[in-house]
């Protein structure tokens, strides 16, 4: 029954039919040459499958994995030790929404600390693709379920920014892989400003503990925090970041978040920390590029 209800990733090469991606298989690695962590792919939904194939000369979408991707570094012995029920899961599909306001801000949410996967981490609204949904339908549903914001598909101008190979736990030092996803980051446009949308914000406390509207300067700082060079000086930003906290009962209150929290990187060992997810940083980088073209 579980296999029927979930949309799974399938991969194909030239002249071959789509094959279900294995849980212990790096999807990025399947298409890369020489171990590259970023490739170009074409993607389409076919009969409850997200089918990925090699990109066609700049007309596809970027697919990336982090350099520390656990699946990439999994040894044969470590792969064999993963429980059979986990290995049989395959690779799930997620959709995350980069919601761009009329004044060019984007919405980020902090996952509730009670969530089992990536708790207390900042991400865009998003979740699993359900059977018989399009990518846009899934994104709009997740946006509404998590934040209370309802967008009409006709005016959203959807565009796939890129795909991210996500594995939980994020590093082998935190334990063997339990979940493996390809996350499709989709850009949606709103004709309203962030202040207008803020009035309609009604986050689900079961999934979201805080929200923030990031402008271009903050996004640049978040993206550059993952780079060795070119980081935006924190002194160029004023104090902390204004966020909206969500109480367990759903009440909203204003608070200030230290900038350093959003600049944090995934620690190489030990427990995770509050931070912007690595995949989100990648999607935000793609968003900045889209504003320049």
Coordinates of C-alpha atoms in Angstrom, one line a residue:
X1 CA 0.0 0.0 0.0
X2 CA 2.9 2.4 0.8
X3 CA 4.4 1.9 -2.6
X4 CA 1.1 2.8 -4.3
X5 CA 0.6 6.0 -2.3
X6 CA 4.0 7.5 -2.8
X7 CA 5.4 9.1 -5.9
X8 CA 9.0 7.9 -6.5
X9 CA 11.9 9.0 -8.6
X10 CA 12.7 7.0 -11.7
X11 CA 15.8 7.5 -13.8
X12 CA 16.4 6.7 -17.5
X13 CA 19.2 7.0 -20.0
X14 CA 19.0 7.2 -23.8
X15 CA 16.8 4.4 -25.3
X16 CA 16.0 2.9 -22.0
X17 CA 12.8 2.8 -20.1
X18 CA 12.6 4.5 -16.7
X19 CA 13.9 2.5 -13.8
X20 CA 13.1 3.1 -10.1
X21 CA 16.0 4.8 -8.4
X22 CA 17.4 2.8 -5.5
X23 CA 17.5 4.2 -2.0
X24 CA 21.2 3.6 -1.8
X25 CA 21.8 5.1 -5.3
X26 CA 22.9 8.8 -5.7
X27 CA 20.6 10.2 -8.3
X28 CA 23.0 13.0 -9.1
X29 CA 25.8 10.5 -9.3
X30 CA 23.8 8.5 -11.8
X31 CA 24.0 11.4 -14.3
X32 CA 27.3 12.9 -13.4
X33 CA 30.7 12.3 -15.0
X34 CA 33.8 12.2 -12.9
X35 CA 31.9 12.5 -9.6
X36 CA 30.5 16.0 -10.2
X37 CA 28.0 17.2 -7.6
X38 CA 25.8 19.2 -10.0
X39 CA 24.3 18.0 -13.3
X40 CA 21.6 19.1 -15.7
X41 CA 18.5 16.9 -16.0
X42 CA 15.1 16.9 -17.6
X43 CA 12.2 16.0 -15.4
X44 CA 8.6 15.0 -16.0
X45 CA 5.7 13.4 -14.2
X46 CA 4.7 10.1 -15.8
X47 CA 2.1 7.8 -14.2
X48 CA 2.9 8.7 -10.6
X49 CA 6.6 8.7 -11.2
X50 CA 9.0 11.6 -11.4
X51 CA 11.2 10.6 -14.3
X52 CA 14.6 12.1 -14.6
X53 CA 16.8 11.9 -17.7
X54 CA 20.0 13.6 -18.8
X55 CA 19.5 17.3 -19.7
X56 CA 19.5 18.5 -23.3
X57 CA 22.0 21.3 -23.8
X58 CA 20.9 23.9 -21.3
X59 CA 17.2 23.3 -21.6
X60 CA 16.9 21.1 -18.5
X61 CA 17.1 22.0 -14.8
X62 CA 20.1 21.8 -12.5
X63 CA 20.2 18.9 -10.0
X64 CA 22.7 19.1 -7.1
X65 CA 23.8 17.2 -4.1
X66 CA 26.0 18.5 -1.2
X67 CA 29.6 17.5 -1.2
X68 CA 28.9 15.7 2.1
X69 CA 25.9 13.8 0.7
X70 CA 25.7 10.6 2.8
X71 CA 24.6 8.4 -0.2
X72 CA 27.7 9.6 -2.1
X73 CA 30.0 8.5 0.6
X74 CA 28.2 5.3 1.6
X75 CA 30.5 2.2 1.5
X76 CA 29.2 -1.2 0.3
X77 CA 29.2 -2.5 3.9
X78 CA 27.3 0.6 5.2
X79 CA 24.8 0.3 2.4
X80 CA 24.2 -3.4 3.2
X81 CA 23.7 -2.6 6.9
X82 CA 20.7 -0.3 6.2
X83 CA 17.5 -2.0 7.2
X84 CA 15.7 -3.7 4.3
X85 CA 12.5 -1.8 4.8
X86 CA 14.4 1.5 4.5
X87 CA 16.3 0.3 1.4
X88 CA 13.0 -0.6 -0.2
X89 CA 11.6 2.9 0.2
X90 CA 13.2 4.2 -3.0
X91 CA 13.7 7.9 -3.5
X92 CA 10.7 10.1 -2.6
X93 CA 9.7 13.4 -4.3
X94 CA 9.2 16.7 -2.5
X95 CA 8.2 20.1 -3.7
X96 CA 9.3 23.4 -2.1
X97 CA 8.0 26.8 -2.9
X98 CA 10.1 29.9 -3.3
X99 CA 7.4 32.5 -3.0
X100 CA 8.5 35.8 -4.4
X101 CA 6.5 38.9 -3.4
X102 CA 5.8 42.0 -5.5
X103 CA 8.6 43.8 -3.6
X104 CA 11.0 40.9 -4.1
X105 CA 11.1 39.1 -0.8
X106 CA 10.9 35.4 -0.2
X107 CA 9.2 33.4 2.5
X108 CA 11.2 31.1 4.8
X109 CA 9.8 29.0 7.6
X110 CA 11.4 27.3 10.6
X111 CA 10.4 23.7 10.9
X112 CA 8.8 22.8 14.2
X113 CA 11.2 21.3 16.8
X114 CA 8.9 18.3 17.2
X115 CA 9.3 17.2 13.6
X116 CA 11.4 14.0 13.3
X117 CA 13.2 15.1 10.1
X118 CA 15.3 18.3 10.0
X119 CA 13.6 19.9 13.1
X120 CA 14.3 23.6 13.8
X121 CA 15.8 24.2 10.3
X122 CA 14.8 27.1 8.1
X123 CA 13.3 26.0 4.7
X124 CA 10.7 27.2 2.2
X125 CA 7.2 25.9 2.5
X126 CA 6.9 22.4 1.0
X127 CA 6.4 18.7 1.4
X128 CA 5.6 15.5 -0.4
X129 CA 4.1 15.2 -3.8
X130 CA 0.9 13.1 -3.6
X131 CA -0.3 10.7 -6.3
X132 CA -2.3 12.4 -9.1
X133 CA -1.0 15.9 -8.1
X134 CA 1.0 18.1 -10.5
X135 CA 4.2 19.7 -9.1
X136 CA 2.3 23.0 -9.0
X137 CA -0.7 21.6 -7.2
X138 CA 1.5 20.0 -4.6
X139 CA 3.4 23.2 -4.0
X140 CA 0.2 25.3 -3.7
X141 CA -1.3 22.7 -1.3
X142 CA 1.8 22.6 0.9
X143 CA 2.0 26.4 0.9
X144 CA -1.6 26.7 2.1
X145 CA -1.3 23.8 4.7
X146 CA 1.8 25.2 6.3
X147 CA 1.3 29.0 6.1
X148 CA -2.4 29.6 5.4
X149 CA -1.4 31.5 2.2
X150 CA -3.6 30.6 -0.8
X151 CA -2.4 31.5 -4.3
X152 CA -4.3 31.1 -7.5
X153 CA -2.4 28.9 -10.0
X154 CA -3.4 31.2 -12.9
X155 CA -1.3 34.1 -11.7
X156 CA 1.6 32.3 -10.0
X157 CA 3.8 32.0 -13.1
X158 CA 5.4 28.8 -11.9
X159 CA 9.0 28.0 -12.8
X160 CA 11.3 25.2 -11.7
X161 CA 14.5 26.7 -10.3
X162 CA 16.3 23.5 -9.7
X163 CA 16.3 20.1 -8.0
X164 CA 18.2 19.1 -4.8
X165 CA 19.2 15.6 -3.6
X166 CA 18.3 15.5 0.1
X167 CA 19.2 12.8 2.5
X168 CA 18.4 12.5 6.2
X169 CA 20.4 12.5 8.4
X170 CA 22.4 15.0 6.5
X171 CA 25.8 13.4 7.3
X172 CA 27.0 9.8 7.9
X173 CA 28.5 11.0 11.2
X174 CA 24.9 11.3 12.5
X175 CA 23.8 7.9 11.5
X176 CA 22.9 5.8 8.4
X177 CA 20.5 7.3 5.9
X178 CA 16.8 7.0 6.8
X179 CA 15.1 9.2 4.1
X180 CA 16.2 10.0 0.5
X181 CA 14.4 12.7 -1.5
X182 CA 14.7 14.7 -4.7
X183 CA 13.2 18.1 -3.9
X184 CA 11.9 20.2 -6.7
X185 CA 12.3 23.9 -5.9
X186 CA 9.5 25.9 -7.7
X187 CA 9.4 29.7 -8.0
X188 CA 5.9 31.3 -7.6
X189 CA 5.1 35.0 -8.0
X190 CA 2.7 36.9 -5.9
X191 CA 1.2 40.3 -7.0
X192 CA 1.1 41.3 -3.3
X193 CA 3.9 42.7 -1.1
X194 CA 5.2 40.8 1.9
X195 CA 3.3 43.2 4.2
X196 CA 0.0 42.4 2.4
X197 CA 0.7 38.7 2.6
X198 CA 1.7 38.9 6.2
X199 CA -1.9 39.8 7.1
X200 CA -3.1 36.4 5.6
X201 CA -0.3 34.4 7.3
X202 CA -1.7 31.6 9.5
X203 CA 1.0 29.0 9.9
X204 CA 0.4 25.5 11.2
X205 CA 2.1 25.2 14.6
X206 CA 2.5 21.4 14.1
X207 CA 4.8 22.2 11.2
X208 CA 6.1 25.8 11.5
X209 CA 7.5 27.5 14.5
X210 CA 8.6 30.8 12.9
X211 CA 8.4 32.7 9.5
X212 CA 10.5 35.4 7.9
X213 CA 10.4 37.5 4.7
X214 CA 14.0 37.7 3.4
X215 CA 15.0 40.5 1.1
X216 CA 17.7 40.3 -1.5
X217 CA 20.5 41.6 0.9
X218 CA 19.6 39.0 3.5
X219 CA 19.4 36.2 0.9
X220 CA 22.8 37.2 -0.5
X221 CA 24.2 36.9 3.1
X222 CA 22.6 33.5 3.6
X223 CA 23.9 32.2 0.3
X224 CA 27.4 33.5 0.8
X225 CA 27.6 32.0 4.3
X226 CA 28.2 28.6 2.5
X227 CA 31.1 29.9 0.5
X228 CA 34.7 30.3 1.4
X229 CA 35.0 33.7 -0.2
X230 CA 32.7 36.5 -1.0
X231 CA 30.6 36.4 2.2
X232 CA 28.4 39.5 2.8
X233 CA 29.7 41.2 6.0
X234 CA 27.2 41.0 8.8
X235 CA 27.9 44.7 9.5
X236 CA 26.2 45.6 6.3
X237 CA 22.9 44.3 7.7
X238 CA 21.1 46.1 10.5
X239 CA 21.1 44.1 13.8
X240 CA 19.0 41.0 13.9
X241 CA 16.3 39.7 11.5
X242 CA 12.6 40.3 12.2
X243 CA 10.7 37.1 12.4
X244 CA 7.1 36.0 13.2
X245 CA 7.0 33.4 15.9
X246 CA 4.2 30.8 16.0
X247 CA 3.0 29.6 19.4
X248 CA 1.8 26.0 20.0
X249 CA -1.8 27.4 19.8
X250 CA -1.2 29.2 16.5
X251 CA -0.8 32.7 17.9
X252 CA 1.7 35.0 16.2
X253 CA 4.2 37.4 17.7
X254 CA 7.1 39.5 16.5
X255 CA 10.6 38.7 17.5
X256 CA 14.2 39.3 16.5
X257 CA 16.5 36.5 15.4
X258 CA 20.3 36.9 15.5
X259 CA 21.8 37.0 12.0
X260 CA 24.4 34.5 13.0
X261 CA 21.7 31.8 13.3
X262 CA 20.9 32.1 9.6
X263 CA 24.6 32.1 8.7
X264 CA 25.2 28.8 10.5
X265 CA 26.4 25.7 8.5
X266 CA 25.6 22.1 9.1
X267 CA 28.1 20.8 11.7
X268 CA 30.3 18.0 10.6
X269 CA 29.5 16.0 13.8
X270 CA 27.3 16.1 16.8
X271 CA 23.7 17.3 16.9
X272 CA 22.3 19.6 14.2
X273 CA 21.8 23.3 14.9
X274 CA 19.3 25.9 13.9
X275 CA 20.3 27.0 10.4
X276 CA 19.1 27.5 6.9
X277 CA 19.2 24.1 5.2
X278 CA 21.9 23.5 2.6
X279 CA 19.3 22.8 -0.1
X280 CA 17.5 26.1 0.7
X281 CA 20.8 28.0 0.3
X282 CA 21.1 26.4 -3.1
X283 CA 17.6 27.3 -4.1
X284 CA 18.1 30.9 -2.9
X285 CA 21.2 31.1 -5.0
X286 CA 19.2 30.0 -8.0
X287 CA 16.5 32.6 -7.1
X288 CA 19.1 35.4 -7.1
X289 CA 20.3 34.3 -10.5
X290 CA 16.8 34.4 -11.8
X291 CA 16.5 38.0 -10.8
X292 CA 19.5 38.9 -12.9
X293 CA 18.3 37.3 -16.1

